[in-house]
Each structure stands twice: as structure tokens, then as C-alpha cells.
Amino acid sequence: MSTRTLREIMTTDCSTVTLKDNVYEAAVKMKQEDTGFIPVVEGKKLIGVLTDRDLVIRGYAEKREGSAAIKQVMSERVVSVPPETTVDEAAKVMAKEQIRRLPVVESGDLVGIVSIGDLAVRDKFEDEAGEALSQISEQDKQTVH
């Protein structure tokens, strides 16, 4: 059982986009940062997230242009946790929600991001993180046809 908190392991230099950015700019940022996940912020306040899947499903598949607004494709339902959350608690949330990345929010402001890999690597494959990754990977296999 780990008592380490996300504040100790979270990535704090997160790339973000705002509602002023468009789909093309977000995609370019994802490419530059080699990520498939970017938080959407207003100032420092987390208001949504944008994933590569969002770009495909709500963007490309809906025939939206690169100039389309982020608001049209982003996920507004965001699962987030405070920085005092333990590694074990975060792993449980990620497994339950079937997500690989978890924004860390303090007083509504984005302060970091933790990925399922961060939990596993930084906590030496803690059982919960390993189990969460295993469940998410199984879910991915089932959804690929």
C-alpha cells in the first residue's frame, strides 16, 4: 500500500490548449509533444480535455475542418483528482474510469497530470497501477475490431 501522493510524481509542465485554439493547432501541439492528451484550460482553470480520439471521432469523422473550434471536439466531462490523492487511489480511479491519464486539479486549477505509466514506473509496479493498466489494456483489445 503506497502512501505517496500525486504531488510527488505528477508532471507539472503540461502542454495545454484554450478555447481560442483550433483543432489543427491542437493536433500540431500533440505531434510536437508526442502525446494524445491535452488539457483545455481557461487561464489555469481546467474546463475539458482533448484526446487524439476526440480529434478523430468528433473532428475528422464529423468532417470538421482544421479551423474548427476546440469546443466542438473536446471532452467536457473530465475526471480529475487533487494532488493529495495517493498513488493507490489514483490507480483505482483510472481503472474504474478506464482512463490512462488523470488531470490533477487544485481549487479548480490544473496543477499537473499523471499517466498510468507514471503510477507503475514511479511506484515500482505497485499492484493497483499494474492492475489498472491490465484492465485498461484488456478494454482496448476488446474495442479493437
mmCIF file with all atom_site columns, C-alpha atoms in Angstrom:
data_model
loop_
_atom_site.group_PDB
_atom_site.id
_atom_site.type_symbol
_atom_site.label_atom_id
_atom_site.label_alt_id
_atom_site.label_comp_id
_atom_site.label_asym_id
_atom_site.label_entity_id
_atom_site.label_seq_id
_atom_site.pdbx_PDB_ins_code
_atom_site.Cartn_x
_atom_site.Cartn_y
_atom_site.Cartn_z
_atom_site.occupancy
_atom_site.B_iso_or_equiv
_atom_site.pdbx_formal_charge
_atom_site.auth_seq_id
_atom_site.auth_comp_id
_atom_site.auth_asym_id
_atom_site.auth_atom_id
_atom_site.pdbx_PDB_model_num
ATOM 1   C CA . MET A 1 1   ? 0.000   0.000  0.000   1.00 0.00 ? 1   MET A CA 1
ATOM 2   C CA . SER A 1 2   ? 1.573   3.246  -1.140  1.00 0.00 ? 2   SER A CA 1
ATOM 3   C CA . THR A 1 3   ? 1.180   6.480  0.758   1.00 0.00 ? 3   THR A CA 1
ATOM 4   C CA . ARG A 1 4   ? 2.947   8.506  -1.938  1.00 0.00 ? 4   ARG A CA 1
ATOM 5   C CA . THR A 1 5   ? 0.797   11.309 -3.289  1.00 0.00 ? 5   THR A CA 1
ATOM 6   C CA . LEU A 1 6   ? 0.344   12.523 -6.836  1.00 0.00 ? 6   LEU A CA 1
ATOM 7   C CA . ARG A 1 7   ? 2.025   15.812 -5.889  1.00 0.00 ? 7   ARG A CA 1
ATOM 8   C CA . GLU A 1 8   ? 5.253   13.783 -5.582  1.00 0.00 ? 8   GLU A CA 1
ATOM 9   C CA . ILE A 1 9   ? 5.042   12.119 -9.009  1.00 0.00 ? 9   ILE A CA 1
ATOM 10  C CA . MET A 1 10  ? 2.846   14.285 -11.272 1.00 0.00 ? 10  MET A CA 1
ATOM 11  C CA . THR A 1 11  ? 4.133   16.034 -14.363 1.00 0.00 ? 11  THR A CA 1
ATOM 12  C CA . THR A 1 12  ? 3.761   19.756 -13.812 1.00 0.00 ? 12  THR A CA 1
ATOM 13  C CA . ASP A 1 13  ? 4.980   21.193 -17.131 1.00 0.00 ? 13  ASP A CA 1
ATOM 14  C CA . CYS A 1 14  ? 1.847   20.247 -19.046 1.00 0.00 ? 14  CYS A CA 1
ATOM 15  C CA . SER A 1 15  ? 1.048   21.449 -22.539 1.00 0.00 ? 15  SER A CA 1
ATOM 16  C CA . THR A 1 16  ? -2.425  22.935 -22.705 1.00 0.00 ? 16  THR A CA 1
ATOM 17  C CA . VAL A 1 17  ? -4.798  24.469 -25.238 1.00 0.00 ? 17  VAL A CA 1
ATOM 18  C CA . THR A 1 18  ? -7.516  27.085 -24.806 1.00 0.00 ? 18  THR A CA 1
ATOM 19  C CA . LEU A 1 19  ? -10.870 27.676 -26.448 1.00 0.00 ? 19  LEU A CA 1
ATOM 20  C CA . LYS A 1 20  ? -9.085  30.215 -28.691 1.00 0.00 ? 20  LYS A CA 1
ATOM 21  C CA . ASP A 1 21  ? -7.060  27.399 -30.286 1.00 0.00 ? 21  ASP A CA 1
ATOM 22  C CA . ASN A 1 22  ? -8.468  25.373 -33.156 1.00 0.00 ? 22  ASN A CA 1
ATOM 23  C CA . VAL A 1 23  ? -8.392  21.662 -33.940 1.00 0.00 ? 23  VAL A CA 1
ATOM 24  C CA . TYR A 1 24  ? -5.373  21.971 -36.258 1.00 0.00 ? 24  TYR A CA 1
ATOM 25  C CA . GLU A 1 25  ? -3.324  23.861 -33.653 1.00 0.00 ? 25  GLU A CA 1
ATOM 26  C CA . ALA A 1 26  ? -4.175  21.240 -31.027 1.00 0.00 ? 26  ALA A CA 1
ATOM 27  C CA . ALA A 1 27  ? -3.172  18.410 -33.376 1.00 0.00 ? 27  ALA A CA 1
ATOM 28  C CA . VAL A 1 28  ? 0.160   20.116 -34.119 1.00 0.00 ? 28  VAL A CA 1
ATOM 29  C CA . LYS A 1 29  ? 0.786   20.547 -30.387 1.00 0.00 ? 29  LYS A CA 1
ATOM 30  C CA . MET A 1 30  ? 0.030   16.841 -29.834 1.00 0.00 ? 30  MET A CA 1
ATOM 31  C CA . LYS A 1 31  ? 2.543   15.952 -32.541 1.00 0.00 ? 31  LYS A CA 1
ATOM 32  C CA . GLN A 1 32  ? 5.220   18.275 -31.119 1.00 0.00 ? 32  GLN A CA 1
ATOM 33  C CA . GLU A 1 33  ? 4.715   16.985 -27.585 1.00 0.00 ? 33  GLU A CA 1
ATOM 34  C CA . ASP A 1 34  ? 4.314   13.346 -28.705 1.00 0.00 ? 34  ASP A CA 1
ATOM 35  C CA . THR A 1 35  ? 1.098   12.981 -26.726 1.00 0.00 ? 35  THR A CA 1
ATOM 36  C CA . GLY A 1 36  ? -2.503  12.037 -27.396 1.00 0.00 ? 36  GLY A CA 1
ATOM 37  C CA . PHE A 1 37  ? -3.906  14.068 -24.495 1.00 0.00 ? 37  PHE A CA 1
ATOM 38  C CA . ILE A 1 38  ? -4.015  17.804 -23.864 1.00 0.00 ? 38  ILE A CA 1
ATOM 39  C CA . PRO A 1 39  ? -5.974  19.602 -21.141 1.00 0.00 ? 39  PRO A CA 1
ATOM 40  C CA . VAL A 1 40  ? -8.191  22.507 -22.201 1.00 0.00 ? 40  VAL A CA 1
ATOM 41  C CA . VAL A 1 41  ? -7.870  25.477 -19.856 1.00 0.00 ? 41  VAL A CA 1
ATOM 42  C CA . GLU A 1 42  ? -9.306  28.925 -19.334 1.00 0.00 ? 42  GLU A CA 1
ATOM 43  C CA . GLY A 1 43  ? -6.479  30.748 -17.590 1.00 0.00 ? 43  GLY A CA 1
ATOM 44  C CA . LYS A 1 44  ? -5.396  27.967 -15.220 1.00 0.00 ? 44  LYS A CA 1
ATOM 45  C CA . LYS A 1 45  ? -8.904  26.520 -14.748 1.00 0.00 ? 45  LYS A CA 1
ATOM 46  C CA . LEU A 1 46  ? -9.398  23.045 -16.252 1.00 0.00 ? 46  LEU A CA 1
ATOM 47  C CA . ILE A 1 47  ? -12.531 23.095 -18.449 1.00 0.00 ? 47  ILE A CA 1
ATOM 48  C CA . GLY A 1 48  ? -12.037 19.987 -20.578 1.00 0.00 ? 48  GLY A CA 1
ATOM 49  C CA . VAL A 1 49  ? -9.582  17.632 -22.215 1.00 0.00 ? 49  VAL A CA 1
ATOM 50  C CA . LEU A 1 50  ? -8.770  16.856 -25.805 1.00 0.00 ? 50  LEU A CA 1
ATOM 51  C CA . THR A 1 51  ? -7.552  13.432 -26.900 1.00 0.00 ? 51  THR A CA 1
ATOM 52  C CA . ASP A 1 52  ? -6.358  12.125 -30.236 1.00 0.00 ? 52  ASP A CA 1
ATOM 53  C CA . ARG A 1 53  ? -9.514  10.011 -30.200 1.00 0.00 ? 53  ARG A CA 1
ATOM 54  C CA . ASP A 1 54  ? -11.641 13.167 -29.789 1.00 0.00 ? 54  ASP A CA 1
ATOM 55  C CA . LEU A 1 55  ? -9.918  14.627 -32.856 1.00 0.00 ? 55  LEU A CA 1
ATOM 56  C CA . VAL A 1 56  ? -10.780 11.530 -34.883 1.00 0.00 ? 56  VAL A CA 1
ATOM 57  C CA . ILE A 1 57  ? -14.323 10.827 -33.606 1.00 0.00 ? 57  ILE A CA 1
ATOM 58  C CA . ARG A 1 58  ? -15.664 14.365 -33.152 1.00 0.00 ? 58  ARG A CA 1
ATOM 59  C CA . GLY A 1 59  ? -13.370 16.063 -35.648 1.00 0.00 ? 59  GLY A CA 1
ATOM 60  C CA . TYR A 1 60  ? -12.306 14.083 -38.679 1.00 0.00 ? 60  TYR A CA 1
ATOM 61  C CA . ALA A 1 61  ? -15.224 11.615 -38.683 1.00 0.00 ? 61  ALA A CA 1
ATOM 62  C CA . GLU A 1 62  ? -17.667 14.539 -38.431 1.00 0.00 ? 62  GLU A CA 1
ATOM 63  C CA . LYS A 1 63  ? -15.890 16.222 -41.392 1.00 0.00 ? 63  LYS A CA 1
ATOM 64  C CA . ARG A 1 64  ? -14.806 19.190 -39.307 1.00 0.00 ? 64  ARG A CA 1
ATOM 65  C CA . GLU A 1 65  ? -12.074 21.384 -40.725 1.00 0.00 ? 65  GLU A CA 1
ATOM 66  C CA . GLY A 1 66  ? -8.769  22.157 -39.030 1.00 0.00 ? 66  GLY A CA 1
ATOM 67  C CA . SER A 1 67  ? -10.144 25.589 -38.223 1.00 0.00 ? 67  SER A CA 1
ATOM 68  C CA . ALA A 1 68  ? -12.953 24.056 -36.124 1.00 0.00 ? 68  ALA A CA 1
ATOM 69  C CA . ALA A 1 69  ? -13.147 25.268 -32.542 1.00 0.00 ? 69  ALA A CA 1
ATOM 70  C CA . ILE A 1 70  ? -11.699 23.115 -29.748 1.00 0.00 ? 70  ILE A CA 1
ATOM 71  C CA . LYS A 1 71  ? -15.108 23.381 -28.008 1.00 0.00 ? 71  LYS A CA 1
ATOM 72  C CA . GLN A 1 72  ? -16.663 21.313 -30.833 1.00 0.00 ? 72  GLN A CA 1
ATOM 73  C CA . VAL A 1 73  ? -14.406 18.299 -30.277 1.00 0.00 ? 73  VAL A CA 1
ATOM 74  C CA . MET A 1 74  ? -13.197 18.363 -26.654 1.00 0.00 ? 74  MET A CA 1
ATOM 75  C CA . SER A 1 75  ? -14.469 16.173 -23.832 1.00 0.00 ? 75  SER A CA 1
ATOM 76  C CA . GLU A 1 76  ? -16.174 18.349 -21.247 1.00 0.00 ? 76  GLU A CA 1
ATOM 77  C CA . ARG A 1 77  ? -16.685 15.529 -18.749 1.00 0.00 ? 77  ARG A CA 1
ATOM 78  C CA . VAL A 1 78  ? -13.336 15.408 -17.012 1.00 0.00 ? 78  VAL A CA 1
ATOM 79  C CA . VAL A 1 79  ? -12.304 13.062 -14.239 1.00 0.00 ? 79  VAL A CA 1
ATOM 80  C CA . SER A 1 80  ? -9.712  14.785 -12.062 1.00 0.00 ? 80  SER A CA 1
ATOM 81  C CA . VAL A 1 81  ? -8.257  14.425 -8.584  1.00 0.00 ? 81  VAL A CA 1
ATOM 82  C CA . PRO A 1 82  ? -6.500  16.678 -6.048  1.00 0.00 ? 82  PRO A CA 1
ATOM 83  C CA . PRO A 1 83  ? -2.695  16.479 -5.601  1.00 0.00 ? 83  PRO A CA 1
ATOM 84  C CA . GLU A 1 84  ? -3.099  14.860 -2.159  1.00 0.00 ? 84  GLU A CA 1
ATOM 85  C CA . THR A 1 85  ? -4.570  11.749 -3.805  1.00 0.00 ? 85  THR A CA 1
ATOM 86  C CA . THR A 1 86  ? -2.409  8.693  -3.156  1.00 0.00 ? 86  THR A CA 1
ATOM 87  C CA . VAL A 1 87  ? -0.924  6.631  -5.965  1.00 0.00 ? 87  VAL A CA 1
ATOM 88  C CA . ASP A 1 88  ? -3.207  3.728  -4.981  1.00 0.00 ? 88  ASP A CA 1
ATOM 89  C CA . GLU A 1 89  ? -6.329  5.915  -5.018  1.00 0.00 ? 89  GLU A CA 1
ATOM 90  C CA . ALA A 1 90  ? -5.386  7.347  -8.413  1.00 0.00 ? 90  ALA A CA 1
ATOM 91  C CA . ALA A 1 91  ? -4.847  3.862  -9.839  1.00 0.00 ? 91  ALA A CA 1
ATOM 92  C CA . LYS A 1 92  ? -8.303  2.829  -8.634  1.00 0.00 ? 92  LYS A CA 1
ATOM 93  C CA . VAL A 1 93  ? -9.912  5.894  -10.244 1.00 0.00 ? 93  VAL A CA 1
ATOM 94  C CA . MET A 1 94  ? -8.098  5.240  -13.529 1.00 0.00 ? 94  MET A CA 1
ATOM 95  C CA . ALA A 1 95  ? -9.131  1.582  -13.559 1.00 0.00 ? 95  ALA A CA 1
ATOM 96  C CA . LYS A 1 96  ? -12.767 2.404  -12.720 1.00 0.00 ? 96  LYS A CA 1
ATOM 97  C CA . GLU A 1 97  ? -12.988 5.166  -15.351 1.00 0.00 ? 97  GLU A CA 1
ATOM 98  C CA . GLN A 1 98  ? -10.909 3.254  -17.945 1.00 0.00 ? 98  GLN A CA 1
ATOM 99  C CA . ILE A 1 99  ? -8.565  6.199  -18.486 1.00 0.00 ? 99  ILE A CA 1
ATOM 100 C CA . ARG A 1 100 ? -4.801  6.367  -18.950 1.00 0.00 ? 100 ARG A CA 1
ATOM 101 C CA . ARG A 1 101 ? -4.254  9.984  -17.933 1.00 0.00 ? 101 ARG A CA 1
ATOM 102 C CA . LEU A 1 102 ? -5.587  11.846 -14.926 1.00 0.00 ? 102 LEU A CA 1
ATOM 103 C CA . PRO A 1 103 ? -5.509  15.636 -14.558 1.00 0.00 ? 103 PRO A CA 1
ATOM 104 C CA . VAL A 1 104 ? -4.510  16.841 -11.097 1.00 0.00 ? 104 VAL A CA 1
ATOM 105 C CA . VAL A 1 105 ? -6.535  19.874 -10.017 1.00 0.00 ? 105 VAL A CA 1
ATOM 106 C CA . GLU A 1 106 ? -6.262  22.163 -7.006  1.00 0.00 ? 106 GLU A CA 1
ATOM 107 C CA . SER A 1 107 ? -9.019  24.749 -6.396  1.00 0.00 ? 107 SER A CA 1
ATOM 108 C CA . GLY A 1 108 ? -10.196 24.257 -9.989  1.00 0.00 ? 108 GLY A CA 1
ATOM 109 C CA . ASP A 1 109 ? -6.743  24.978 -11.435 1.00 0.00 ? 109 ASP A CA 1
ATOM 110 C CA . LEU A 1 110 ? -4.755  22.393 -13.393 1.00 0.00 ? 110 LEU A CA 1
ATOM 111 C CA . VAL A 1 111 ? -1.535  21.727 -11.478 1.00 0.00 ? 111 VAL A CA 1
ATOM 112 C CA . GLY A 1 112 ? -0.357  18.517 -13.156 1.00 0.00 ? 112 GLY A CA 1
ATOM 113 C CA . ILE A 1 113 ? -1.103  15.287 -14.972 1.00 0.00 ? 113 ILE A CA 1
ATOM 114 C CA . VAL A 1 114 ? -0.419  11.694 -14.005 1.00 0.00 ? 114 VAL A CA 1
ATOM 115 C CA . SER A 1 115 ? -0.395  8.859  -16.518 1.00 0.00 ? 115 SER A CA 1
ATOM 116 C CA . ILE A 1 116 ? -0.939  5.185  -15.787 1.00 0.00 ? 116 ILE A CA 1
ATOM 117 C CA . GLY A 1 117 ? 2.723   4.680  -16.725 1.00 0.00 ? 117 GLY A CA 1
ATOM 118 C CA . ASP A 1 118 ? 3.811   7.242  -14.110 1.00 0.00 ? 118 ASP A CA 1
ATOM 119 C CA . LEU A 1 119 ? 1.996   5.270  -11.434 1.00 0.00 ? 119 LEU A CA 1
ATOM 120 C CA . ALA A 1 120 ? 3.571   1.987  -12.480 1.00 0.00 ? 120 ALA A CA 1
ATOM 121 C CA . VAL A 1 121 ? 7.122   3.226  -13.079 1.00 0.00 ? 121 VAL A CA 1
ATOM 122 C CA . ARG A 1 122 ? 7.374   5.647  -10.198 1.00 0.00 ? 122 ARG A CA 1
ATOM 123 C CA . ASP A 1 123 ? 5.868   3.241  -7.723  1.00 0.00 ? 123 ASP A CA 1
ATOM 124 C CA . LYS A 1 124 ? 7.733   0.136  -8.924  1.00 0.00 ? 124 LYS A CA 1
ATOM 125 C CA . PHE A 1 125 ? 4.685   -1.537 -10.462 1.00 0.00 ? 125 PHE A CA 1
ATOM 126 C CA . GLU A 1 126 ? 2.507   -1.138 -7.421  1.00 0.00 ? 126 GLU A CA 1
ATOM 127 C CA . ASP A 1 127 ? -0.230  -3.790 -7.638  1.00 0.00 ? 127 ASP A CA 1
ATOM 128 C CA . GLU A 1 128 ? -3.037  -1.271 -8.187  1.00 0.00 ? 128 GLU A CA 1
ATOM 129 C CA . ALA A 1 129 ? -1.260  0.520  -11.039 1.00 0.00 ? 129 ALA A CA 1
ATOM 130 C CA . GLY A 1 130 ? -0.375  -2.765 -12.698 1.00 0.00 ? 130 GLY A CA 1
ATOM 131 C CA . GLU A 1 131 ? -3.942  -3.975 -12.324 1.00 0.00 ? 131 GLU A CA 1
ATOM 132 C CA . ALA A 1 132 ? -5.340  -0.696 -13.710 1.00 0.00 ? 132 ALA A CA 1
ATOM 133 C CA . LEU A 1 133 ? -3.049  -0.885 -16.742 1.00 0.00 ? 133 LEU A CA 1
ATOM 134 C CA . SER A 1 134 ? -4.004  -4.503 -17.298 1.00 0.00 ? 134 SER A CA 1
ATOM 135 C CA . GLN A 1 135 ? -7.743  -3.723 -17.145 1.00 0.00 ? 135 GLN A CA 1
ATOM 136 C CA . ILE A 1 136 ? -7.403  -0.746 -19.487 1.00 0.00 ? 136 ILE A CA 1
ATOM 137 C CA . SER A 1 137 ? -5.315  -2.756 -21.942 1.00 0.00 ? 137 SER A CA 1
ATOM 138 C CA . GLU A 1 138 ? -7.904  -5.553 -21.912 1.00 0.00 ? 138 GLU A CA 1
ATOM 139 C CA . GLN A 1 139 ? -10.637 -2.977 -22.601 1.00 0.00 ? 139 GLN A CA 1
ATOM 140 C CA . ASP A 1 140 ? -8.575  -1.642 -25.544 1.00 0.00 ? 140 ASP A CA 1
ATOM 141 C CA . LYS A 1 141 ? -8.242  -5.147 -27.020 1.00 0.00 ? 141 LYS A CA 1
ATOM 142 C CA . GLN A 1 142 ? -11.990 -5.672 -26.783 1.00 0.00 ? 142 GLN A CA 1
ATOM 143 C CA . THR A 1 143 ? -12.795 -2.412 -28.578 1.00 0.00 ? 143 THR A CA 1
ATOM 144 C CA . VAL A 1 144 ? -10.397 -3.003 -31.499 1.00 0.00 ? 144 VAL A CA 1
ATOM 145 C CA . HIS A 1 145 ? -12.081 -4.847 -34.352 1.00 0.00 ? 145 HIS A CA 1
#
